[in-house]
Every structure is written in structure tokens, then in C-alpha cells.
CSV table of C-alpha atoms and ligand atoms in Angstrom, one decimal:
chain,number,residue,atom,x,y,z
O,16,MET,CA,-33.5,-59.0,98.7
O,17,SER,CA,-33.9,-56.7,101.7
O,18,ALA,CA,-37.2,-54.9,102.5
O,19,PRO,CA,-37.6,-51.4,101.3
O,20,LYS,CA,-36.9,-48.8,104.0
O,21,LEU,CA,-39.6,-46.5,105.3
O,22,VAL,CA,-38.5,-43.6,107.5
O,23,GLY,CA,-40.9,-41.3,109.4
O,24,ILE,CA,-39.9,-37.9,110.8
O,25,ALA,CA,-42.1,-36.1,113.2
O,26,GLY,CA,-41.2,-32.4,113.7
O,27,SER,CA,-42.2,-32.4,117.4
O,28,PHE,CA,-40.2,-32.4,120.6
O,29,ASN,CA,-43.1,-33.4,122.7
O,30,ARG,CA,-43.4,-36.9,124.2
O,31,PRO,CA,-46.1,-38.0,123.9
O,32,SER,CA,-46.8,-36.3,120.7
O,33,LYS,CA,-49.9,-36.4,118.4
O,34,THR,CA,-47.7,-35.8,115.4
O,35,TYR,CA,-45.4,-38.8,116.3
O,36,SER,CA,-48.4,-41.0,116.9
O,37,LEU,CA,-49.9,-40.0,113.5
O,38,VAL,CA,-46.6,-40.7,111.7
O,39,ARG,CA,-46.2,-44.0,113.6
O,40,THR,CA,-49.8,-45.1,112.6
O,41,VAL,CA,-49.2,-44.4,108.9
O,42,ALA,CA,-45.8,-46.1,109.1
O,43,ASP,CA,-47.2,-49.2,110.7
O,44,LEU,CA,-50.1,-49.6,108.3
O,45,ALA,CA,-47.8,-49.0,105.2
O,46,SER,CA,-45.3,-51.5,106.5
O,47,GLN,CA,-48.0,-54.1,107.2
O,48,ARG,CA,-49.3,-53.6,103.6
O,49,TYR,CA,-46.0,-53.4,101.7
O,50,GLY,CA,-43.5,-55.2,103.9
O,51,PHE,CA,-41.3,-52.1,104.6
O,52,ALA,CA,-38.7,-52.0,107.4
O,53,ASN,CA,-39.6,-48.9,109.3
O,54,LYS,CA,-38.1,-46.4,111.7
O,55,VAL,CA,-39.8,-43.2,113.0
O,56,TYR,CA,-37.8,-40.3,114.5
O,57,ASP,CA,-38.8,-37.1,116.3
O,58,LEU,CA,-36.9,-33.9,117.0
O,59,HIS,CA,-35.7,-35.4,120.3
O,60,ASP,CA,-34.0,-38.1,118.3
O,61,VAL,CA,-32.3,-35.5,116.2
O,62,GLY,CA,-31.1,-33.8,119.5
O,63,VAL,CA,-29.9,-30.4,120.6
O,64,SER,CA,-27.0,-29.9,118.1
O,65,LEU,CA,-29.7,-29.1,115.4
O,66,GLY,CA,-30.5,-25.6,116.9
O,67,ALA,CA,-26.8,-24.4,116.8
O,68,ALA,CA,-25.9,-26.0,113.4
O,69,GLN,CA,-25.3,-23.6,110.6
O,70,SER,CA,-24.5,-26.4,108.2
O,71,ARG,CA,-24.7,-30.2,108.2
O,72,LYS,CA,-21.1,-30.6,109.3
O,73,ASP,CA,-21.9,-28.8,112.6
O,74,LEU,CA,-24.3,-31.6,113.6
O,75,ASP,CA,-23.3,-34.3,116.1
O,76,GLU,CA,-23.3,-37.9,115.0
O,77,GLN,CA,-26.8,-38.5,116.4
O,78,ALA,CA,-28.4,-35.8,114.2
O,79,LYS,CA,-26.3,-36.7,111.2
O,80,GLY,CA,-27.5,-40.3,111.6
O,81,VAL,CA,-31.2,-39.2,111.4
O,82,ILE,CA,-30.6,-37.1,108.3
O,83,ASP,CA,-28.7,-40.1,106.7
O,84,GLU,CA,-31.8,-42.2,107.5
O,85,ILE,CA,-34.1,-39.6,105.9
O,86,VAL,CA,-32.2,-39.2,102.7
O,87,SER,CA,-31.6,-43.0,102.3
O,88,ALA,CA,-35.3,-43.9,102.8
O,89,ASP,CA,-37.2,-45.5,99.9
O,90,VAL,CA,-40.3,-43.8,101.2
O,91,LEU,CA,-40.6,-41.0,103.7
O,92,ILE,CA,-43.4,-39.9,106.0
O,93,VAL,CA,-43.2,-36.4,107.2
O,94,GLY,CA,-45.3,-35.1,110.1
O,95,SER,CA,-45.3,-31.6,111.4
O,96,PRO,CA,-47.2,-29.9,114.2
O,97,THR,CA,-48.8,-26.7,113.1
O,98,PHE,CA,-47.1,-23.6,114.6
O,99,LYS,CA,-48.7,-20.2,113.8
O,100,GLY,CA,-50.3,-21.6,110.6
O,101,SER,CA,-47.1,-23.4,109.4
O,102,TYR,CA,-44.4,-25.9,110.3
O,103,PRO,CA,-42.2,-25.1,113.4
O,104,GLY,CA,-38.9,-23.3,112.6
O,105,LEU,CA,-36.7,-26.0,114.0
O,106,PHE,CA,-38.4,-28.6,111.7
O,107,LYS,CA,-37.7,-26.3,108.7
O,108,HIS,CA,-34.1,-26.0,109.9
O,109,LEU,CA,-33.7,-29.7,109.8
O,110,ILE,CA,-35.1,-29.8,106.3
O,111,ASP,CA,-32.8,-26.9,105.3
O,112,LEU,CA,-29.8,-29.1,106.1
O,113,ILE,CA,-30.8,-31.6,103.4
O,114,ASP,CA,-29.3,-31.0,99.9
O,115,PRO,CA,-31.7,-30.2,97.1
O,116,HIS,CA,-31.0,-33.4,95.2
O,117,GLU,CA,-31.3,-35.7,98.2
O,118,LEU,CA,-35.0,-36.1,98.2
O,119,ARG,CA,-35.5,-35.9,94.5
O,120,ALA,CA,-38.2,-38.4,93.2
O,121,LYS,CA,-38.7,-39.8,96.7
O,122,PRO,CA,-42.3,-40.8,97.5
O,123,ILE,CA,-43.3,-38.7,100.5
O,124,ILE,CA,-46.5,-38.9,102.6
O,125,ILE,CA,-47.2,-35.5,104.1
O,126,THR,CA,-49.0,-35.2,107.4
O,127,ALA,CA,-49.6,-32.6,110.1
O,128,THR,CA,-51.4,-32.0,113.3
O,129,GLY,CA,-53.0,-28.9,114.8
O,130,GLY,CA,-55.1,-27.9,117.7
O,131,GLY,CA,-58.2,-27.3,115.5
O,132,ASP,CA,-59.3,-27.4,111.8
O,133,ARG,CA,-58.6,-23.7,111.0
O,134,HIS,CA,-55.1,-24.5,109.5
O,135,ALA,CA,-56.0,-27.8,107.9
O,136,LEU,CA,-54.7,-26.6,104.6
O,137,MET,CA,-51.2,-26.1,105.9
O,138,VAL,CA,-50.4,-29.5,104.4
O,139,GLU,CA,-51.2,-28.1,101.0
O,140,HIS,CA,-50.0,-24.6,101.4
O,141,GLN,CA,-46.8,-25.2,103.4
O,142,LEU,CA,-45.7,-28.8,103.4
O,143,ARG,CA,-46.4,-29.7,99.8
O,144,PRO,CA,-44.6,-26.7,98.3
O,145,LEU,CA,-41.6,-27.3,100.6
O,146,PHE,CA,-41.2,-30.9,99.2
O,147,GLY,CA,-42.0,-29.6,95.8
O,148,PHE,CA,-38.8,-27.6,96.0
O,149,PHE,CA,-36.9,-30.9,96.4
O,150,MET,CA,-38.8,-32.4,93.4
O,151,ALA,CA,-40.1,-35.2,95.6
O,152,HIS,CA,-43.2,-37.2,94.8
O,153,THR,CA,-45.6,-36.0,97.5
O,154,LEU,CA,-48.6,-38.4,97.4
O,155,PRO,CA,-51.9,-36.9,96.4
O,156,THR,CA,-53.6,-37.4,99.7
O,157,ALA,CA,-52.2,-35.3,102.5
O,158,VAL,CA,-53.3,-36.1,106.1
O,159,TYR,CA,-54.2,-33.4,108.6
O,160,ALA,CA,-55.4,-34.3,112.1
O,161,SER,CA,-56.7,-32.1,115.0
O,162,ASP,CA,-57.0,-32.7,118.7
O,163,ARG,CA,-60.4,-34.3,118.4
O,164,ASP,CA,-58.9,-37.1,116.1
O,165,PHE,CA,-56.9,-38.5,119.0
O,166,THR,CA,-57.7,-40.2,122.3
O,167,ASP,CA,-54.8,-40.4,124.7
O,168,TYR,CA,-52.4,-39.6,121.8
O,169,LYS,CA,-53.7,-42.5,119.7
O,170,VAL,CA,-55.5,-42.0,116.4
O,171,SER,CA,-59.2,-42.6,117.3
O,172,SER,CA,-61.4,-41.0,114.6
O,173,GLU,CA,-63.0,-42.8,111.7
O,174,PRO,CA,-62.5,-40.0,109.1
O,175,LEU,CA,-58.8,-39.8,110.0
O,176,SER,CA,-58.3,-43.6,109.8
O,177,HIS,CA,-60.1,-43.5,106.4
O,178,ARG,CA,-57.7,-40.8,105.1
O,179,ILE,CA,-54.7,-42.7,106.4
O,180,ASN,CA,-55.9,-45.8,104.6
O,181,GLU,CA,-56.4,-43.8,101.4
O,182,VAL,CA,-52.8,-42.4,101.3
O,183,VAL,CA,-51.3,-45.8,102.2
O,184,GLY,CA,-53.2,-47.2,99.2
O,185,GLU,CA,-51.6,-44.6,96.9
O,186,LEU,CA,-48.1,-46.0,97.7
O,187,ALA,CA,-49.0,-49.0,95.5
O,188,ALA,CA,-48.1,-46.9,92.5
O,189,PHE,CA,-44.5,-46.9,93.8
O,190,PHE,CA,-44.3,-50.4,95.2
O,191,PRO,CA,-46.6,-52.6,93.0
O,192,HIS,CA,-44.2,-55.6,93.5
O,193,SER,CA,-44.5,-55.5,97.3
O,194,VAL,CA,-48.3,-55.7,97.1
O,195,THR,CA,-48.2,-58.7,94.8
O,196,VAL,CA,-45.6,-60.5,96.9
O,197,LEU,CA,-47.4,-60.0,100.2
O,198,ALA,CA,-50.8,-61.0,98.6
O,199,ALA,CA,-49.2,-64.2,97.3
O,200,ALA,CA,-47.8,-65.0,100.7
O,201,GLU,CA,-51.2,-64.7,102.4
F,3,FMN,C1,-46.2,-22.3,119.5
F,3,FMN,C2,-47.4,-23.0,119.0
F,3,FMN,C3,-48.1,-22.6,118.0
F,3,FMN,C4,-49.3,-23.2,117.5
F,3,FMN,N1,-50.0,-22.7,116.5
F,3,FMN,C5,-51.1,-23.4,116.0
F,3,FMN,C6,-51.8,-23.0,114.9
F,3,FMN,O1,-51.4,-22.0,114.3
F,3,FMN,N2,-52.8,-23.7,114.4
F,3,FMN,C7,-53.3,-24.9,115.1
F,3,FMN,O2,-54.2,-25.5,114.7
F,3,FMN,N3,-52.6,-25.3,116.2
F,3,FMN,C8,-51.5,-24.6,116.7
F,3,FMN,N4,-50.8,-25.1,117.8
F,3,FMN,C9,-51.2,-26.4,118.4
F,3,FMN,C10,-50.4,-27.6,117.9
F,3,FMN,O3,-50.2,-27.5,116.5
F,3,FMN,C11,-51.0,-28.9,118.2
F,3,FMN,O4,-51.2,-29.0,119.6
F,3,FMN,C12,-50.2,-30.1,117.7
F,3,FMN,O5,-51.0,-31.2,117.5
F,3,FMN,C13,-49.0,-30.4,118.7
F,3,FMN,O6,-48.4,-31.6,118.2
F,3,FMN,P1,-47.6,-32.6,119.1
F,3,FMN,O7,-48.5,-33.2,120.1
F,3,FMN,O8,-47.0,-33.6,118.1
F,3,FMN,O9,-46.5,-31.8,119.7
F,3,FMN,C14,-49.7,-24.4,118.2
F,3,FMN,C15,-48.9,-24.9,119.3
F,3,FMN,C16,-47.8,-24.2,119.7
F,3,FMN,C17,-47.0,-24.7,120.9
């Protein structure tokens, strides 16, 4: 049996990126704990055809490939930088090209980064309702990180690591078998 697939999508063009680093950290911990095969993408991986696409068929093969990965994931980690109190327009445009049924019932970990703490609730007020539209299972713990949670673009704060650990633990409700199998192998 092949390993369940975890896909991360970071809604940032920047490299290096705090959002990418956060998604990568969550993805690696979850994969270590549940045996997922994981891939993490950013908006560079989606490429420039996204901005001009009015529908999915206008995307080039590279961008279509990333969307195919997102919709075929067994578990998704979404990460967004905060722009003006919400997610960036281009990230929303990517999500707009996904059909309503394609994320239905998918477990999704929602994460975001911002410069400070003022918009920490954007995970609850912006990202959670967006994926609620798709009738996805957003996990109860959402992860928001600000500049001070990172050192050289790496997760470095104890409270953030604790929260990451918490949300990864919540995945056990969806993958109880993986936990049992990995524990038995240790
Ligand atoms: C156009 C723009 C708008 C921003 N608006 C906010 C904001 O409203 N609140 C906030 O906390 N940070 C804001 N920021 C800061 C970014 O959210 C923050 O630096 C983020 O971690 C960048 O992520 P990245 O390193 O993955 O690109 C903004 C940055 C830009 C470029």
C-alpha cells in the first residue's frame, strides 16, 4: 500500500519565505509521525500563467500540475502570508480555480504568517471560512506565526513549535492506522 500523500501550498512568491518554512515544518513533522509522502509548493512553483488565467484551462502544464497535486492530496497544508489583513489576491485566485467539490471532506491544516500579531485571527476570519466553502475538514488548531517566531527563516519559537505539534496531533483522527503502524515499527 502506498503512503498517503500530504501536499503543502504556501501562498508566497518570496524565496526564502517564512510561510514556506512554516508549511515545510508542519509537513515534515506530520510526515515523520504518520508516514506521509510529502510535497510542498509555493507560488513560484505555480508560475506566471496563474495571473493571466481566467479559468483552469488557461493555466500552463506547470500550474495545472500543482493544482492536480493539491486536489489529489490526502491531507493538505495551506499557508498564506497576511496581506492587508487577509490572504494575497493571487493566492485566492489559485484557490478560485479549484472546483467546489474537489476539496470536499479533505483534512486541511490552515497556517499563516504576518509581520506582527495584529492580524493573528486572519486564520479564523479569512482562511477557515474560505475552506468552509469547500466543505473541507479544517483542523481545529490553526497556526499563525509572526516575524519574531522565526530566525533566519526557520521556526525558532517554543510557542509556535507547541502549536505545530498540537495541530499535527489532531491529524490522528483522520489517520489512526498510520499512527498504529508507525508505533509498531519503532
Ligand atoms: C503587501 C503586503 C501587505 C502586508 N500586510 C500585512 C498585514 O496586514 N498584517 C501583517 O501582520 N503583515 C502584513 N504584511 C507582512 C507579511 O505578511 C509578512 O512579512 C509575511 O510573513 C511574509 O511572508 P513570506 O516571508 O512567506 O513572504 C504585509 C506584507 C506585504 C508585502
